[in-house]
Amino acid sequence: MMTIDALIDLLNEYREQHGPDAEVRLMTQENWPFENRIAGITSGAEMNEASEEDPSEYFDDQDVAEDAIVYIVEGGQICYGSKRAWETCRDC
């Protein structure tokens, strides 16, 4: 399980190595990897609150089980990725 503090610590280490302007991407699908943009972040609480504001808009969507989970939201595929990401991943 990755926590906010653990993620921040890892990002701070990479910030020292690569600088504050290094792009962050999301690598998905270990068996057929893709690099993706990151659209942003949200939480279970924010998503559950949105469904309460306009239930008709989210009638076929399920609530998130945990309000305190933070989600990194994928912003679109950029290119194919590398399976080596999972071999070199820190805190996997």
Backbone as numpy.savetxt, mean C-alpha at the origin, in Angstrom:
# Nx Ny Nz CAx CAy CAz Cx Cy Cz
3.37 -9.13 9.97 2.52 -7.95 9.97 3.41 -6.71 9.97
3.14 -5.80 9.06 3.87 -4.54 8.97 3.08 -3.48 9.74
3.74 -2.81 10.67 3.11 -1.71 11.41 3.53 -0.37 10.82
2.81 0.67 11.19 3.16 2.02 10.73 4.58 2.36 11.15
4.92 2.12 12.43 6.26 2.45 12.91 7.35 1.67 12.17
7.11 0.38 11.90 8.09 -0.43 11.18 8.27 0.09 9.75
7.17 0.46 9.10 7.26 1.00 7.74 8.01 2.32 7.73
7.71 3.18 8.68 8.41 4.48 8.76 9.90 4.27 8.99
10.27 3.34 9.87 11.69 3.05 10.12 12.38 2.58 8.84
11.74 1.65 8.11 12.33 1.17 6.86 12.46 2.29 5.83
11.43 3.10 5.70 11.48 4.21 4.73 12.56 5.22 5.11
12.74 5.46 6.41 13.80 6.38 6.84 15.18 5.85 6.50
15.38 4.52 6.61 16.66 3.93 6.21 16.91 4.15 4.71
15.88 3.93 3.89 16.03 4.12 2.44 16.18 5.61 2.11
15.56 6.46 2.89 15.71 7.91 2.68 17.16 8.32 2.87
17.82 7.75 3.89 19.24 8.06 4.12 20.11 7.58 2.96
19.77 6.44 2.38 20.57 5.86 1.29 20.30 6.52 -0.06
19.03 6.86 -0.33 18.63 7.28 -1.68 18.10 8.70 -1.75
17.95 9.36 -0.62 17.47 10.73 -0.60 15.95 10.81 -0.47
15.46 11.98 -0.07 14.03 12.14 0.19 13.15 12.17 -1.06
13.74 12.35 -2.23 12.96 12.45 -3.46 12.90 11.14 -4.25
13.42 10.04 -3.66 13.36 8.74 -4.35 11.89 8.33 -4.50
11.53 7.89 -5.69 10.15 7.48 -5.95 9.83 6.19 -5.20
8.61 6.07 -4.71 8.14 4.87 -4.04 7.10 4.22 -4.94
7.27 2.93 -5.21 6.32 2.16 -6.01 5.87 0.94 -5.21
4.84 0.31 -5.68 4.30 -0.89 -5.06 4.54 -2.06 -6.00
5.24 -3.10 -5.50 5.48 -4.31 -6.29 4.42 -5.32 -5.88
3.69 -5.85 -6.86 2.59 -6.79 -6.57 2.75 -8.08 -7.36
2.06 -9.12 -6.91 1.96 -10.41 -7.58 3.30 -11.10 -7.75
3.74 -11.78 -6.72 5.06 -12.42 -6.72 5.29 -13.34 -7.92
4.30 -14.10 -8.33 4.50 -15.04 -9.45 4.51 -14.37 -10.81
3.90 -13.21 -10.95 3.89 -12.44 -12.20 3.98 -10.97 -11.80
5.18 -10.52 -11.42 5.32 -9.21 -10.77 5.00 -8.01 -11.66
4.42 -7.01 -11.02 4.15 -5.72 -11.64 4.61 -4.61 -10.71
5.12 -3.54 -11.32 5.40 -2.31 -10.57 4.20 -1.39 -10.73
3.75 -0.82 -9.62 2.57 0.04 -9.62 2.86 1.38 -8.96
2.19 2.41 -9.44 2.21 3.70 -8.76 1.43 3.56 -7.46
1.69 4.45 -6.53 0.90 4.50 -5.31 -0.01 5.71 -5.41
-1.32 5.47 -5.30 -2.29 6.56 -5.38 -2.33 7.33 -4.07
-2.12 6.64 -2.95 -2.15 7.28 -1.64 -2.39 6.25 -0.57
-2.89 6.71 0.58 -3.19 5.81 1.68 -4.58 6.13 2.23
-5.15 5.15 2.90 -6.44 5.31 3.56 -6.48 4.36 4.74
-7.56 4.38 5.48 -7.70 3.47 6.61 -9.05 2.76 6.54
-9.16 1.68 7.30 -10.43 0.99 7.40 -11.52 1.90 7.93
-11.17 2.75 8.89 -12.15 3.68 9.45 -12.67 4.63 8.38
-11.77 5.18 7.56 -12.20 6.11 6.50 -13.11 5.42 5.49
-12.77 4.19 5.11 -13.60 3.48 4.15 -14.96 3.13 4.73
-14.98 2.69 5.99 -16.26 2.37 6.63 -17.14 3.60 6.80
-16.52 4.74 7.13 -17.27 5.99 7.26 -17.85 6.43 5.92
-17.11 6.23 4.85 -17.60 6.62 3.51 -18.85 5.84 3.16
-18.91 4.57 3.53 -20.09 3.77 3.20 -21.30 4.21 4.01
-21.06 4.78 5.19 -22.17 5.28 6.02 -22.73 6.58 5.47
-21.88 7.41 4.84 -22.31 8.70 4.31 -23.25 8.54 3.12
-22.96 7.59 2.25 -23.80 7.37 1.08 -23.92 5.87 0.82
-24.77 5.17 1.59 -24.87 3.72 1.46 -25.24 3.25 0.05
-26.00 4.06 -0.70 -26.40 3.62 -2.05 -25.21 3.53 -3.00
-24.18 4.35 -2.75 -23.00 4.33 -3.62 -22.17 3.07 -3.40
-22.21 2.54 -2.19 -21.37 1.39 -1.83 -22.20 0.16 -1.49
-23.41 0.03 -2.07 -24.31 -1.05 -1.69 -23.74 -2.43 -1.92
-22.84 -2.60 -2.91 -22.29 -3.91 -3.21 -20.86 -4.07 -2.69
-20.41 -3.14 -1.85 -19.07 -3.17 -1.29 -19.15 -3.63 0.16
-18.16 -4.36 0.60 -18.20 -4.83 1.99 -17.41 -3.90 2.89
-17.82 -3.84 4.15 -17.08 -3.05 5.13 -15.75 -3.72 5.40
-14.80 -2.92 5.85 -13.49 -3.42 6.23 -13.58 -3.90 7.67
-13.00 -5.04 7.97 -13.15 -5.64 9.30 -12.51 -4.81 10.40
-11.41 -4.16 10.12 -10.67 -3.43 11.15 -10.55 -1.95 10.79
-11.04 -1.08 11.65 -10.91 0.36 11.43 -9.46 0.81 11.48
-8.63 0.14 12.28 -7.26 0.59 12.54 -6.23 0.07 11.54
-6.68 -0.49 10.42 -5.74 -0.93 9.39 -5.52 0.21 8.41
-4.25 0.43 8.04 -3.89 1.45 7.05 -3.59 0.73 5.74
-4.17 1.25 4.64 -4.02 0.63 3.32 -3.20 1.54 2.41
-2.24 0.96 1.71 -1.54 1.63 0.63 -2.33 1.31 -0.63
-2.81 2.33 -1.31 -3.72 2.14 -2.44 -2.95 2.23 -3.76
-3.10 1.19 -4.57 -2.42 1.12 -5.86 -2.99 2.16 -6.82
-2.10 2.82 -7.55 -2.53 3.89 -8.45 -2.40 3.56 -9.93
-2.10 2.33 -10.27 -2.01 1.95 -11.67 -0.69 1.28 -11.99
-0.75 0.33 -12.89 0.43 -0.43 -13.29 1.36 0.43 -14.13
2.66 0.32 -13.86 3.67 1.04 -14.63 4.34 0.10 -15.63
4.81 -1.05 -15.13 5.54 -1.99 -15.98 5.63 -3.34 -15.27
6.23 -4.32 -15.93 6.49 -5.59 -15.28 7.55 -5.39 -14.21
7.47 -6.22 -13.18 8.41 -6.11 -12.08 9.41 -7.25 -12.08
10.05 -7.46 -10.92 11.08 -8.49 -10.77 10.76 -9.36 -9.56
10.87 -10.68 -9.75 10.66 -11.62 -8.64 11.72 -11.43 -7.55
12.84 -10.82 -7.90 13.89 -10.58 -6.90 13.44 -9.65 -5.80
12.36 -8.90 -6.01 11.85 -8.01 -4.96 11.51 -8.81 -3.71
10.97 -10.00 -3.85 10.60 -10.81 -2.70 11.82 -11.45 -2.04
12.88 -11.68 -2.82 14.12 -12.23 -2.26 14.88 -11.19 -1.47
14.82 -9.94 -1.89 15.60 -8.88 -1.25 14.77 -8.03 -0.29
13.49 -8.34 -0.16 12.56 -7.57 0.67 12.99 -7.60 2.13
13.02 -6.44 2.74 13.33 -6.36 4.18 12.03 -6.39 4.96
12.00 -7.16 6.02 10.84 -7.33 6.89 9.70 -8.07 6.21
10.00 -8.96 5.27 8.96 -9.77 4.62 8.57 -10.91 5.54
